[in-house]
PDB file of C-alpha atoms in Angstrom:
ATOM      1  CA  UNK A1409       0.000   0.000   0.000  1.00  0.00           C
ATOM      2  CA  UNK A1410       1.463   3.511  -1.259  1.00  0.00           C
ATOM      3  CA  UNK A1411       1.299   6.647   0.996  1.00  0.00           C
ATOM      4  CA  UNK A1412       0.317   9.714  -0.516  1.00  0.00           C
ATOM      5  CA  UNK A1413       3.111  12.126   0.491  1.00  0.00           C
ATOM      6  CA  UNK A1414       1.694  15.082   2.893  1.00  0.00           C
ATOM      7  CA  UNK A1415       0.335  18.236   0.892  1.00  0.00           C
ATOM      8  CA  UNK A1416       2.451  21.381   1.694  1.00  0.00           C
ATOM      9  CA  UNK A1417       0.401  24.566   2.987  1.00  0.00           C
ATOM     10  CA  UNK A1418      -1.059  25.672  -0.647  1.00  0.00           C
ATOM     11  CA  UNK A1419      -3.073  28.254   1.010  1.00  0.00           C
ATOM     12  CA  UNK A1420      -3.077  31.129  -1.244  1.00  0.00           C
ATOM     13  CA  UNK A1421      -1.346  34.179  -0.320  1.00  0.00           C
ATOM     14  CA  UNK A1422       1.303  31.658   1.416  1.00  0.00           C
ATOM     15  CA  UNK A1423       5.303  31.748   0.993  1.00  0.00           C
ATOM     16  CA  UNK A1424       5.106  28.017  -0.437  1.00  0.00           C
ATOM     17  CA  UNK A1425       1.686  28.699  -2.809  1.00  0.00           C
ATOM     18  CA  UNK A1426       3.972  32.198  -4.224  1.00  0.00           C
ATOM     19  CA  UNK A1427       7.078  29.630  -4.721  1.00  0.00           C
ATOM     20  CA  UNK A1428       4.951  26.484  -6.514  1.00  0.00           C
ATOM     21  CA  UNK A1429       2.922  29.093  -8.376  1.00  0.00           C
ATOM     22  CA  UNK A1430       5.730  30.741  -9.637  1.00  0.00           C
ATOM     23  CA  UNK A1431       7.300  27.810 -11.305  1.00  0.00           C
ATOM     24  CA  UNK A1432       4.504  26.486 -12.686  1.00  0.00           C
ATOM     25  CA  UNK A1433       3.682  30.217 -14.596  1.00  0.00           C
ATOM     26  CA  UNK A1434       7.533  30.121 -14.844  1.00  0.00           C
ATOM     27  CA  UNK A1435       7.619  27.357 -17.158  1.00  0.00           C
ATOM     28  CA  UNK A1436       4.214  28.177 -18.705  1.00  0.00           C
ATOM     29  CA  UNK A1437       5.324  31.173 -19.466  1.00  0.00           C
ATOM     30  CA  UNK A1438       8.427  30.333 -21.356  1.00  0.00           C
ATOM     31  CA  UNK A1439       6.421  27.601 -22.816  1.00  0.00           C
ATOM     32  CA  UNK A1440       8.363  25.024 -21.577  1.00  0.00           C
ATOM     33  CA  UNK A1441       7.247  21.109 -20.394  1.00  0.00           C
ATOM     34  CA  UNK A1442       8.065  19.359 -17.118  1.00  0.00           C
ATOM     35  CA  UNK A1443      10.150  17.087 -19.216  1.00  0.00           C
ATOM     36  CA  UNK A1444      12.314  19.754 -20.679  1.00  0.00           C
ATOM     37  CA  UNK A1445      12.690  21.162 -17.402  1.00  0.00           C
ATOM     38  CA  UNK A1446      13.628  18.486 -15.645  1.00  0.00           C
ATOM     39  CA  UNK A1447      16.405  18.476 -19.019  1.00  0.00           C
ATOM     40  CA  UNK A1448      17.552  21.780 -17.742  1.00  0.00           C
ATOM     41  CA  UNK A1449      18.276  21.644 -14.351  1.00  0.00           C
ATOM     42  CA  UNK A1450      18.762  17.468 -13.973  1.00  0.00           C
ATOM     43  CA  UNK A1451      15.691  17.564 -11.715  1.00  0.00           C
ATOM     44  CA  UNK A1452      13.701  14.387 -11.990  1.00  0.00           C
ATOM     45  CA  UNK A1453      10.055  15.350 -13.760  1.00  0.00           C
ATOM     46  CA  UNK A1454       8.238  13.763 -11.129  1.00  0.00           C
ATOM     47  CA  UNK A1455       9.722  15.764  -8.768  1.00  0.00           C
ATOM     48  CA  UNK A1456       8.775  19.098 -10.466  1.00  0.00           C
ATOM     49  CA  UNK A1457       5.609  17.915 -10.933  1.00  0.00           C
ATOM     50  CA  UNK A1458       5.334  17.279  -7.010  1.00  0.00           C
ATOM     51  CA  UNK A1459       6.625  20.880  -6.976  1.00  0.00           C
ATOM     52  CA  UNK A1460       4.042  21.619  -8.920  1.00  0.00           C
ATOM     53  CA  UNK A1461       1.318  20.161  -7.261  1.00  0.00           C
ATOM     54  CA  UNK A1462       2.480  21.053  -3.825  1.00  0.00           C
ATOM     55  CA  UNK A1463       3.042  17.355  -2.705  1.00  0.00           C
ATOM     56  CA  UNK A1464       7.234  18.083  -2.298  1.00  0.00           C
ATOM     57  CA  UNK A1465       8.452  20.739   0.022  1.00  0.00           C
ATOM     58  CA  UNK A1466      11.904  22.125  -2.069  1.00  0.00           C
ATOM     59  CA  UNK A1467      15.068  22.935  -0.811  1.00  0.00           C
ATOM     60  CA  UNK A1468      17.306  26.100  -1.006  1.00  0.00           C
ATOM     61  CA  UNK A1469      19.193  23.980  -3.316  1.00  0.00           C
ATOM     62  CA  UNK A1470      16.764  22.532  -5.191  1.00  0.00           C
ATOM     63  CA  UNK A1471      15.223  26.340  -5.710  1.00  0.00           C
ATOM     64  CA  UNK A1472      18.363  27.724  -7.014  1.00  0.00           C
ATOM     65  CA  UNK A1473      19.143  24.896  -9.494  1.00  0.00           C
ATOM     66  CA  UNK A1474      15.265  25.362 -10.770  1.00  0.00           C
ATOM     67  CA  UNK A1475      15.738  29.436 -10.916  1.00  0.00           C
ATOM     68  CA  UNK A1476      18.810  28.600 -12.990  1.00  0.00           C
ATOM     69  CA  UNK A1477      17.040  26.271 -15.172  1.00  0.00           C
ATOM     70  CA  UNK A1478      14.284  28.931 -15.969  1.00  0.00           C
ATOM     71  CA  UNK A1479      16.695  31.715 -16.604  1.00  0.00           C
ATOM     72  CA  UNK A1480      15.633  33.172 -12.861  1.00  0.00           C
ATOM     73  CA  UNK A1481      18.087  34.390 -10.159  1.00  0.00           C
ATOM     74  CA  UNK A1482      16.334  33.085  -7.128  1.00  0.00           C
ATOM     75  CA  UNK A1483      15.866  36.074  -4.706  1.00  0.00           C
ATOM     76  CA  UNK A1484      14.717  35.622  -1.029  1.00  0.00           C
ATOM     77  CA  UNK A1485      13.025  38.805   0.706  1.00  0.00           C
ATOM     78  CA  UNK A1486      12.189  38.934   4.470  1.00  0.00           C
ATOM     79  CA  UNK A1487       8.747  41.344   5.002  1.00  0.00           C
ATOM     80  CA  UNK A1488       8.025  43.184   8.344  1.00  0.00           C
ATOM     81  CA  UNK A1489       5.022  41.263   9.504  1.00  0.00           C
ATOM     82  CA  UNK A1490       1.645  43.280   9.695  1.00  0.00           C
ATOM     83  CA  UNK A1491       0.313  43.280  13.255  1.00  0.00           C
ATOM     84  CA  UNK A1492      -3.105  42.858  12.403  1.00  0.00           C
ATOM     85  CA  UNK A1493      -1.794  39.455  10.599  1.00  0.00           C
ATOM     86  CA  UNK A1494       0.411  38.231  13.164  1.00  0.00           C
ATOM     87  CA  UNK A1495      -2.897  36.627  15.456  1.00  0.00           C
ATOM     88  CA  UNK A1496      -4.029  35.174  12.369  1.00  0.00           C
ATOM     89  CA  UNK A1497      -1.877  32.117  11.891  1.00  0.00           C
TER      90      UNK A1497
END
């Protein structure tokens, strides 16, 4: 019997929906398949289509060699936090 891996938090407006969403537009965008992708960066397609799908939580690594891949430079901003947001998580 398979396990279904664990669903990352796709809630939109979230730091890992903005990162999935962005490589799947990414791609889209460029006109590009998973499979020629997965070419690029020597990612496995499965695995960018579990990026995809928010089933695979990536790493710092993993982002950079995808940014790279798309013809991105992966950029990492931290935000002040809004006070009225801060009770809400």
């Amino acid at each position: 019997m398979s396990k279904k891996p664990a669903r990352v938090d796709l809630d939109k407006g979230s730091p890992e929906y903005s990162v999935f969403q962005a490589i799947h537009d990414t791609r889209e965008k460029l006109n590009i398949t998973q499979t020629e992708l997965a070419r690029r960066t020597g990612i496995d397609q499965g695995d960018i289509s579990k990026l995809e799908r928010g089933t695979r939580n990536p790493s710092l690594k993993l982002l950079k060699r995808l940014a790279k891949g798309l013809g991105m430079e992966l950029k990492i901003t931290f935000v002040p936090i809004d006070p009225t947001e801060e009770d809400q998580d």
